[in-house]
Amino acid sequence: LIPSIPATLGNFLVPMMIGAKDLAFPRINLLSWYIYMIGGVITIYAATRPHEAPKVLEVASREIRRLRTSGVDRQELARVKNQMKASLMLSLESTQSRMSKLAKDELYLGRHNSLDEMTAEIDRVSEHDVLRLGHELFDFSRLSVTAFGPISRRSLDGTVG
C-alpha cells in the first residue's frame, strides 16, 4: 500500500495544472517513495520548457504549501482514494505485478495482504491524516531545487517558499 501512495499523488496534482498551457505536470513518483524511505527525501519531478520552469515551481510550491497548511477537502480525498483503489486493482491483473506484490507482502508483512485489507486501509485515511502527513513531509526550510538545462538561478528566485 505505502509505495502506491506517492505514485497516486502525481495524478493528484494534475487537476491543478490543467489550465496551465504548455506546462508539464509535477509528479511525485514511486521512486520518490523509495528515496524517502532510504534517505528521508521526497522528490517532485517536472519536465518543461526552460521559460516555463518558474511557473511550474510556483504551482508545485502552492500545492505543497496547501497540503502542509490546509490539507485536502472531502471530495478531493475521495477522488484520490478511488483512483488509488482502481490503480491497485488494475495492477493485480499482471502476473508479474501479482508475484511482486506477494514477495513484498512476505518481506514487509510476513503474510499475504488481501485486496480487501488494502482497500480498507485506503478508506481509513482521513482528511486529518493527509494534513498531518503534509505538515510532517513538506518543510520549506529544507527544500532544495535541482534544474537541468538552460535555466538561470535568477529566473527561479522567489518561486519557491
Short mmCIF file of N, CA and C in Angstrom, two decimals:
data_model
loop_
_atom_site.label_atom_id
_atom_site.label_comp_id
_atom_site.label_asym_id
_atom_site.label_seq_id
_atom_site.Cartn_x
_atom_site.Cartn_y
_atom_site.Cartn_z
N LEU A 1 0.83 -1.20 0.00
CA LEU A 1 0.00 0.00 0.00
C LEU A 1 0.86 1.25 0.00
N ILE A 2 1.83 1.34 0.91
CA ILE A 2 2.61 2.57 1.05
C ILE A 2 3.31 2.97 -0.25
N PRO A 3 3.97 2.06 -0.98
CA PRO A 3 4.64 2.51 -2.21
C PRO A 3 3.68 3.06 -3.26
N SER A 4 2.40 2.75 -3.18
CA SER A 4 1.48 3.25 -4.19
C SER A 4 1.01 4.67 -3.89
N ILE A 5 1.17 5.15 -2.66
CA ILE A 5 0.68 6.48 -2.31
C ILE A 5 1.34 7.58 -3.14
N PRO A 6 2.69 7.66 -3.20
CA PRO A 6 3.29 8.72 -4.00
C PRO A 6 2.98 8.62 -5.48
N ALA A 7 2.85 7.40 -6.01
CA ALA A 7 2.51 7.27 -7.42
C ALA A 7 1.16 7.92 -7.70
N THR A 8 0.24 7.80 -6.78
CA THR A 8 -1.07 8.41 -6.96
C THR A 8 -1.01 9.91 -6.76
N LEU A 9 -0.15 10.39 -5.89
CA LEU A 9 -0.05 11.83 -5.67
C LEU A 9 0.33 12.57 -6.95
N GLY A 10 1.06 11.90 -7.86
CA GLY A 10 1.39 12.54 -9.13
C GLY A 10 0.12 12.94 -9.85
N ASN A 11 -0.86 12.07 -9.86
CA ASN A 11 -2.12 12.39 -10.51
C ASN A 11 -2.95 13.34 -9.67
N PHE A 12 -2.69 13.42 -8.40
CA PHE A 12 -3.37 14.34 -7.51
C PHE A 12 -3.10 15.80 -7.93
N LEU A 13 -1.88 16.06 -8.42
CA LEU A 13 -1.51 17.41 -8.82
C LEU A 13 -2.03 17.80 -10.20
N VAL A 14 -2.36 16.82 -11.04
CA VAL A 14 -2.75 17.11 -12.42
C VAL A 14 -3.89 18.12 -12.51
N PRO A 15 -4.98 17.99 -11.75
CA PRO A 15 -6.07 18.96 -11.89
C PRO A 15 -5.63 20.41 -11.64
N MET A 16 -4.61 20.60 -10.82
CA MET A 16 -4.13 21.95 -10.55
C MET A 16 -3.44 22.54 -11.77
N MET A 17 -2.99 21.66 -12.66
CA MET A 17 -2.20 22.12 -13.79
C MET A 17 -2.99 22.20 -15.09
N ILE A 18 -4.19 21.70 -15.14
CA ILE A 18 -4.94 21.59 -16.38
C ILE A 18 -5.04 22.94 -17.11
N GLY A 19 -5.27 24.00 -16.38
CA GLY A 19 -5.44 25.30 -17.01
C GLY A 19 -4.13 25.95 -17.43
N ALA A 20 -3.01 25.39 -17.07
CA ALA A 20 -1.71 25.99 -17.35
C ALA A 20 -1.18 25.46 -18.68
N LYS A 21 -1.14 26.32 -19.68
CA LYS A 21 -0.72 25.92 -21.02
C LYS A 21 0.75 25.55 -21.09
N ASP A 22 1.06 24.50 -21.83
CA ASP A 22 2.44 24.09 -22.12
C ASP A 22 3.27 23.76 -20.89
N LEU A 23 2.65 23.37 -19.82
CA LEU A 23 3.41 23.02 -18.63
C LEU A 23 3.38 21.51 -18.43
N ALA A 24 4.45 21.00 -17.91
CA ALA A 24 4.46 19.58 -17.53
C ALA A 24 3.80 19.44 -16.18
N PHE A 25 3.34 18.25 -15.86
CA PHE A 25 2.70 18.02 -14.59
C PHE A 25 3.72 17.57 -13.57
N PRO A 26 3.85 18.27 -12.43
CA PRO A 26 4.75 17.79 -11.39
C PRO A 26 4.32 16.37 -11.00
N ARG A 27 5.27 15.56 -10.67
CA ARG A 27 4.95 14.15 -10.40
C ARG A 27 5.75 13.65 -9.22
N ILE A 28 5.06 13.21 -8.20
CA ILE A 28 5.72 12.51 -7.11
C ILE A 28 5.57 11.04 -7.48
N ASN A 29 6.66 10.37 -7.74
CA ASN A 29 6.54 9.03 -8.29
C ASN A 29 6.99 7.97 -7.30
N LEU A 30 6.88 6.71 -7.74
CA LEU A 30 7.21 5.58 -6.89
C LEU A 30 8.66 5.64 -6.43
N LEU A 31 9.56 6.05 -7.31
CA LEU A 31 10.96 6.18 -6.93
C LEU A 31 11.10 7.14 -5.75
N SER A 32 10.29 8.19 -5.74
CA SER A 32 10.33 9.16 -4.65
C SER A 32 10.09 8.49 -3.30
N TRP A 33 9.15 7.55 -3.28
CA TRP A 33 8.85 6.88 -2.02
C TRP A 33 10.06 6.11 -1.53
N TYR A 34 10.72 5.38 -2.44
CA TYR A 34 11.89 4.60 -2.03
C TYR A 34 13.03 5.50 -1.59
N ILE A 35 13.22 6.63 -2.26
CA ILE A 35 14.24 7.58 -1.85
C ILE A 35 13.91 8.12 -0.46
N TYR A 36 12.63 8.40 -0.22
CA TYR A 36 12.22 8.88 1.10
C TYR A 36 12.49 7.82 2.16
N MET A 37 12.15 6.58 1.85
CA MET A 37 12.34 5.50 2.83
C MET A 37 13.82 5.33 3.17
N ILE A 38 14.69 5.48 2.19
CA ILE A 38 16.12 5.28 2.41
C ILE A 38 16.77 6.52 3.01
N GLY A 39 16.48 7.69 2.46
CA GLY A 39 17.20 8.89 2.87
C GLY A 39 16.36 10.01 3.41
N GLY A 40 15.06 9.82 3.55
CA GLY A 40 14.22 10.88 4.08
C GLY A 40 14.00 12.01 3.09
N VAL A 41 14.01 11.71 1.79
CA VAL A 41 13.88 12.73 0.76
C VAL A 41 12.63 12.47 -0.08
N ILE A 42 11.84 13.49 -0.29
CA ILE A 42 10.69 13.43 -1.21
C ILE A 42 11.09 14.21 -2.45
N THR A 43 10.83 13.65 -3.62
CA THR A 43 11.15 14.36 -4.86
C THR A 43 9.88 14.64 -5.65
N ILE A 44 9.90 15.75 -6.34
CA ILE A 44 8.85 16.10 -7.28
C ILE A 44 9.56 16.35 -8.60
N TYR A 45 9.14 15.67 -9.62
CA TYR A 45 9.78 15.76 -10.93
C TYR A 45 8.85 16.51 -11.88
N ALA A 46 9.39 17.44 -12.63
CA ALA A 46 8.62 18.14 -13.66
C ALA A 46 9.54 18.42 -14.84
N ALA A 47 9.10 18.06 -16.02
CA ALA A 47 9.85 18.36 -17.23
C ALA A 47 9.06 19.42 -17.99
N THR A 48 9.74 20.48 -18.38
CA THR A 48 9.06 21.57 -19.06
C THR A 48 10.06 22.38 -19.87
N ARG A 49 9.57 23.33 -20.60
CA ARG A 49 10.45 24.25 -21.34
C ARG A 49 11.12 25.19 -20.34
N PRO A 50 12.34 25.61 -20.61
CA PRO A 50 13.06 26.47 -19.66
C PRO A 50 12.27 27.72 -19.24
N HIS A 51 11.60 28.36 -20.17
CA HIS A 51 10.89 29.60 -19.81
C HIS A 51 9.64 29.34 -18.96
N GLU A 52 9.18 28.08 -18.89
CA GLU A 52 8.02 27.74 -18.06
C GLU A 52 8.41 27.23 -16.67
N ALA A 53 9.70 26.99 -16.43
CA ALA A 53 10.16 26.43 -15.16
C ALA A 53 9.69 27.24 -13.94
N PRO A 54 9.81 28.57 -13.96
CA PRO A 54 9.33 29.32 -12.79
C PRO A 54 7.85 29.10 -12.50
N LYS A 55 7.05 29.00 -13.55
CA LYS A 55 5.61 28.79 -13.36
C LYS A 55 5.34 27.40 -12.78
N VAL A 56 6.06 26.39 -13.25
CA VAL A 56 5.91 25.04 -12.71
C VAL A 56 6.27 25.03 -11.24
N LEU A 57 7.37 25.67 -10.88
CA LEU A 57 7.78 25.73 -9.47
C LEU A 57 6.75 26.46 -8.61
N GLU A 58 6.18 27.52 -9.14
CA GLU A 58 5.16 28.26 -8.39
C GLU A 58 3.95 27.38 -8.11
N VAL A 59 3.48 26.65 -9.13
CA VAL A 59 2.30 25.79 -8.95
C VAL A 59 2.62 24.67 -7.97
N ALA A 60 3.77 24.02 -8.13
CA ALA A 60 4.14 22.93 -7.22
C ALA A 60 4.28 23.46 -5.79
N SER A 61 4.89 24.63 -5.63
CA SER A 61 5.05 25.23 -4.29
C SER A 61 3.71 25.55 -3.66
N ARG A 62 2.80 26.08 -4.46
CA ARG A 62 1.48 26.42 -3.95
C ARG A 62 0.75 25.15 -3.45
N GLU A 63 0.86 24.06 -4.20
CA GLU A 63 0.21 22.82 -3.80
C GLU A 63 0.87 22.20 -2.58
N ILE A 64 2.18 22.25 -2.51
CA ILE A 64 2.89 21.75 -1.33
C ILE A 64 2.46 22.55 -0.10
N ARG A 65 2.41 23.86 -0.23
CA ARG A 65 2.01 24.73 0.89
C ARG A 65 0.57 24.40 1.33
N ARG A 66 -0.30 24.18 0.35
CA ARG A 66 -1.69 23.85 0.66
C ARG A 66 -1.77 22.51 1.40
N LEU A 67 -1.03 21.51 0.93
CA LEU A 67 -1.03 20.21 1.60
C LEU A 67 -0.50 20.33 3.03
N ARG A 68 0.45 21.23 3.22
CA ARG A 68 1.06 21.41 4.55
C ARG A 68 0.15 22.20 5.49
N THR A 69 -0.57 23.17 4.97
CA THR A 69 -1.32 24.06 5.85
C THR A 69 -2.81 23.76 5.94
N SER A 70 -3.42 23.31 4.84
CA SER A 70 -4.87 23.08 4.90
C SER A 70 -5.28 21.69 4.43
N GLY A 71 -4.35 20.90 3.93
CA GLY A 71 -4.68 19.53 3.52
C GLY A 71 -5.58 19.48 2.31
N VAL A 72 -6.49 18.53 2.32
CA VAL A 72 -7.41 18.33 1.20
C VAL A 72 -8.84 18.33 1.71
N ASP A 73 -9.77 18.61 0.82
CA ASP A 73 -11.18 18.54 1.24
C ASP A 73 -11.71 17.12 0.99
N ARG A 74 -12.91 16.89 1.44
CA ARG A 74 -13.52 15.55 1.39
C ARG A 74 -13.62 15.03 -0.04
N GLN A 75 -14.03 15.88 -0.98
CA GLN A 75 -14.18 15.45 -2.37
C GLN A 75 -12.84 15.08 -2.99
N GLU A 76 -11.85 15.89 -2.74
CA GLU A 76 -10.51 15.64 -3.27
C GLU A 76 -9.96 14.32 -2.73
N LEU A 77 -10.12 14.11 -1.44
CA LEU A 77 -9.65 12.87 -0.82
C LEU A 77 -10.39 11.66 -1.39
N ALA A 78 -11.68 11.78 -1.58
CA ALA A 78 -12.47 10.67 -2.15
C ALA A 78 -12.00 10.35 -3.55
N ARG A 79 -11.70 11.37 -4.35
CA ARG A 79 -11.22 11.16 -5.72
C ARG A 79 -9.87 10.43 -5.72
N VAL A 80 -8.97 10.84 -4.84
CA VAL A 80 -7.65 10.21 -4.76
C VAL A 80 -7.79 8.76 -4.27
N LYS A 81 -8.63 8.55 -3.28
CA LYS A 81 -8.83 7.19 -2.78
C LYS A 81 -9.37 6.27 -3.87
N ASN A 82 -10.36 6.76 -4.61
CA ASN A 82 -10.92 5.95 -5.69
C ASN A 82 -9.89 5.63 -6.75
N GLN A 83 -9.05 6.60 -7.07
CA GLN A 83 -8.01 6.36 -8.06
C GLN A 83 -6.99 5.35 -7.54
N MET A 84 -6.62 5.48 -6.27
CA MET A 84 -5.67 4.52 -5.69
C MET A 84 -6.22 3.10 -5.73
N LYS A 85 -7.49 2.95 -5.36
CA LYS A 85 -8.08 1.61 -5.35
C LYS A 85 -8.18 1.06 -6.77
N ALA A 86 -8.56 1.90 -7.72
CA ALA A 86 -8.64 1.44 -9.11
C ALA A 86 -7.26 1.05 -9.63
N SER A 87 -6.25 1.86 -9.34
CA SER A 87 -4.88 1.54 -9.78
C SER A 87 -4.39 0.25 -9.14
N LEU A 88 -4.71 0.07 -7.89
CA LEU A 88 -4.32 -1.14 -7.18
C LEU A 88 -4.96 -2.37 -7.82
N MET A 89 -6.24 -2.29 -8.10
CA MET A 89 -6.94 -3.42 -8.71
C MET A 89 -6.39 -3.73 -10.11
N LEU A 90 -6.16 -2.68 -10.89
CA LEU A 90 -5.62 -2.89 -12.24
C LEU A 90 -4.21 -3.46 -12.19
N SER A 91 -3.43 -3.06 -11.20
CA SER A 91 -2.06 -3.55 -11.12
C SER A 91 -2.02 -5.05 -10.85
N LEU A 92 -3.06 -5.60 -10.26
CA LEU A 92 -3.07 -7.02 -9.92
C LEU A 92 -3.48 -7.89 -11.11
N GLU A 93 -3.76 -7.28 -12.26
CA GLU A 93 -4.10 -8.07 -13.45
C GLU A 93 -2.87 -8.69 -14.08
N SER A 94 -1.72 -8.13 -13.86
CA SER A 94 -0.48 -8.65 -14.43
C SER A 94 0.11 -9.72 -13.52
N THR A 95 0.51 -10.84 -14.10
CA THR A 95 1.12 -11.91 -13.33
C THR A 95 2.38 -11.42 -12.62
N GLN A 96 3.18 -10.66 -13.33
CA GLN A 96 4.42 -10.13 -12.74
C GLN A 96 4.11 -9.23 -11.54
N SER A 97 3.12 -8.37 -11.68
CA SER A 97 2.75 -7.48 -10.57
C SER A 97 2.22 -8.27 -9.38
N ARG A 98 1.42 -9.30 -9.64
CA ARG A 98 0.91 -10.11 -8.54
C ARG A 98 2.04 -10.81 -7.80
N MET A 99 2.99 -11.35 -8.55
CA MET A 99 4.12 -12.03 -7.93
C MET A 99 4.98 -11.05 -7.12
N SER A 100 5.18 -9.86 -7.68
CA SER A 100 5.94 -8.82 -6.98
C SER A 100 5.22 -8.43 -5.69
N LYS A 101 3.90 -8.28 -5.76
CA LYS A 101 3.12 -7.94 -4.57
C LYS A 101 3.23 -9.03 -3.51
N LEU A 102 3.12 -10.28 -3.92
CA LEU A 102 3.24 -11.39 -2.96
C LEU A 102 4.60 -11.38 -2.27
N ALA A 103 5.65 -11.12 -3.04
CA ALA A 103 7.00 -11.07 -2.45
C ALA A 103 7.11 -9.92 -1.46
N LYS A 104 6.60 -8.75 -1.84
CA LYS A 104 6.65 -7.59 -0.93
C LYS A 104 5.83 -7.85 0.32
N ASP A 105 4.66 -8.45 0.15
CA ASP A 105 3.84 -8.80 1.32
C ASP A 105 4.64 -9.66 2.30
N GLU A 106 5.32 -10.64 1.76
CA GLU A 106 6.08 -11.56 2.60
C GLU A 106 7.24 -10.83 3.28
N LEU A 107 7.95 -9.98 2.51
CA LEU A 107 9.10 -9.26 3.06
C LEU A 107 8.68 -8.22 4.11
N TYR A 108 7.67 -7.44 3.80
CA TYR A 108 7.28 -6.34 4.69
C TYR A 108 6.35 -6.76 5.82
N LEU A 109 5.44 -7.70 5.53
CA LEU A 109 4.40 -8.05 6.50
C LEU A 109 4.53 -9.46 7.07
N GLY A 110 5.24 -10.33 6.34
CA GLY A 110 5.34 -11.71 6.76
C GLY A 110 4.08 -12.51 6.49
N ARG A 111 3.20 -11.97 5.68
CA ARG A 111 1.93 -12.63 5.35
C ARG A 111 1.33 -11.99 4.10
N HIS A 112 0.33 -12.64 3.54
CA HIS A 112 -0.38 -12.08 2.38
C HIS A 112 -1.32 -10.98 2.85
N ASN A 113 -1.29 -9.86 2.16
CA ASN A 113 -2.17 -8.73 2.44
C ASN A 113 -3.23 -8.71 1.34
N SER A 114 -4.48 -9.00 1.66
CA SER A 114 -5.53 -9.13 0.65
C SER A 114 -5.93 -7.77 0.07
N LEU A 115 -6.55 -7.83 -1.08
CA LEU A 115 -7.06 -6.63 -1.72
C LEU A 115 -8.08 -5.94 -0.81
N ASP A 116 -8.91 -6.71 -0.16
CA ASP A 116 -9.90 -6.12 0.77
C ASP A 116 -9.22 -5.38 1.91
N GLU A 117 -8.13 -5.94 2.44
CA GLU A 117 -7.40 -5.27 3.52
C GLU A 117 -6.79 -3.96 3.02
N MET A 118 -6.21 -4.00 1.81
CA MET A 118 -5.57 -2.80 1.27
C MET A 118 -6.58 -1.71 0.98
N THR A 119 -7.73 -2.07 0.40
CA THR A 119 -8.73 -1.03 0.12
C THR A 119 -9.32 -0.49 1.42
N ALA A 120 -9.44 -1.34 2.43
CA ALA A 120 -9.92 -0.86 3.74
C ALA A 120 -8.94 0.14 4.34
N GLU A 121 -7.64 -0.13 4.20
CA GLU A 121 -6.61 0.81 4.68
C GLU A 121 -6.71 2.14 3.95
N ILE A 122 -6.90 2.09 2.66
CA ILE A 122 -7.05 3.32 1.88
C ILE A 122 -8.28 4.08 2.37
N ASP A 123 -9.38 3.38 2.56
CA ASP A 123 -10.62 4.02 3.02
C ASP A 123 -10.49 4.63 4.41
N ARG A 124 -9.59 4.12 5.24
CA ARG A 124 -9.40 4.65 6.60
C ARG A 124 -8.66 5.98 6.62
N VAL A 125 -7.99 6.34 5.54
CA VAL A 125 -7.25 7.61 5.52
C VAL A 125 -8.23 8.77 5.61
N SER A 126 -7.96 9.68 6.53
CA SER A 126 -8.86 10.82 6.75
C SER A 126 -8.22 12.11 6.25
N GLU A 127 -9.03 13.15 6.18
CA GLU A 127 -8.52 14.47 5.81
C GLU A 127 -7.45 14.90 6.81
N HIS A 128 -7.68 14.60 8.07
CA HIS A 128 -6.71 14.95 9.12
C HIS A 128 -5.38 14.21 8.90
N ASP A 129 -5.45 12.95 8.49
CA ASP A 129 -4.22 12.17 8.22
C ASP A 129 -3.39 12.83 7.13
N VAL A 130 -4.06 13.28 6.06
CA VAL A 130 -3.35 13.93 4.96
C VAL A 130 -2.71 15.24 5.43
N LEU A 131 -3.43 16.01 6.21
CA LEU A 131 -2.89 17.27 6.74
C LEU A 131 -1.68 17.01 7.63
N ARG A 132 -1.80 16.04 8.52
CA ARG A 132 -0.69 15.69 9.42
C ARG A 132 0.54 15.25 8.63
N LEU A 133 0.35 14.39 7.63
CA LEU A 133 1.46 13.92 6.82
C LEU A 133 2.04 15.06 5.98
N GLY A 134 1.19 15.91 5.43
CA GLY A 134 1.67 17.07 4.66
C GLY A 134 2.52 17.99 5.52
N HIS A 135 2.08 18.21 6.73
CA HIS A 135 2.84 19.07 7.64
C HIS A 135 4.19 18.44 8.00
N GLU A 136 4.19 17.13 8.16
CA GLU A 136 5.41 16.41 8.51
C GLU A 136 6.40 16.34 7.34
N LEU A 137 5.91 16.13 6.14
CA LEU A 137 6.80 15.89 5.00
C LEU A 137 7.28 17.15 4.28
N PHE A 138 6.44 18.17 4.21
CA PHE A 138 6.74 19.32 3.36
C PHE A 138 7.17 20.53 4.18
N ASP A 139 8.46 20.64 4.39
CA ASP A 139 9.04 21.72 5.18
C ASP A 139 9.89 22.59 4.24
N PHE A 140 9.42 23.80 3.94
CA PHE A 140 10.12 24.67 3.00
C PHE A 140 11.52 25.06 3.47
N SER A 141 11.78 24.98 4.76
CA SER A 141 13.11 25.36 5.25
C SER A 141 14.17 24.34 4.82
N ARG A 142 13.73 23.16 4.42
CA ARG A 142 14.67 22.13 3.98
C ARG A 142 14.52 21.80 2.51
N LEU A 143 13.88 22.65 1.77
CA LEU A 143 13.61 22.42 0.36
C LEU A 143 14.81 22.80 -0.50
N SER A 144 15.07 21.99 -1.50
CA SER A 144 16.10 22.35 -2.48
C SER A 144 15.54 22.08 -3.88
N VAL A 145 16.06 22.79 -4.85
CA VAL A 145 15.61 22.66 -6.24
C VAL A 145 16.83 22.32 -7.09
N THR A 146 16.67 21.34 -7.95
CA THR A 146 17.70 20.98 -8.92
C THR A 146 17.10 21.17 -10.29
N ALA A 147 17.79 21.89 -11.16
CA ALA A 147 17.29 22.13 -12.51
C ALA A 147 18.38 21.76 -13.52
N PHE A 148 17.97 21.05 -14.54
CA PHE A 148 18.88 20.70 -15.62
C PHE A 148 18.45 21.43 -16.87
N GLY A 149 19.41 21.96 -17.59
CA GLY A 149 19.09 22.65 -18.84
C GLY A 149 19.43 24.13 -18.73
N PRO A 150 19.06 24.86 -19.76
CA PRO A 150 19.39 26.29 -19.81
C PRO A 150 18.47 27.14 -18.94
N ILE A 151 18.59 26.98 -17.62
CA ILE A 151 17.76 27.72 -16.68
C ILE A 151 18.68 28.49 -15.74
N SER A 152 18.46 29.78 -15.65
CA SER A 152 19.30 30.57 -14.75
C SER A 152 18.74 30.52 -13.33
N ARG A 153 19.63 30.60 -12.38
CA ARG A 153 19.22 30.62 -10.97
C ARG A 153 18.31 31.82 -10.71
N ARG A 154 18.62 32.92 -11.32
CA ARG A 154 17.85 34.15 -11.12
C ARG A 154 16.39 33.98 -11.56
N SER A 155 16.15 33.20 -12.63
CA SER A 155 14.79 33.02 -13.10
C SER A 155 13.93 32.21 -12.12
N LEU A 156 14.61 31.47 -11.22
CA LEU A 156 13.88 30.65 -10.24
C LEU A 156 13.77 31.31 -8.87
N ASP A 157 14.52 32.38 -8.65
CA ASP A 157 14.48 33.06 -7.35
C ASP A 157 13.05 33.54 -7.05
N GLY A 158 12.64 33.30 -5.82
CA GLY A 158 11.33 33.76 -5.38
C GLY A 158 10.16 32.89 -5.81
N THR A 159 10.43 31.78 -6.51
CA THR A 159 9.33 30.94 -6.96
C THR A 159 8.97 29.87 -5.97
N VAL A 160 9.85 29.59 -5.02
CA VAL A 160 9.62 28.53 -4.04
C VAL A 160 9.67 29.12 -2.65
N GLY A 161 8.77 28.64 -1.80
CA GLY A 161 8.81 29.06 -0.40
C GLY A 161 7.67 29.91 0.01
#
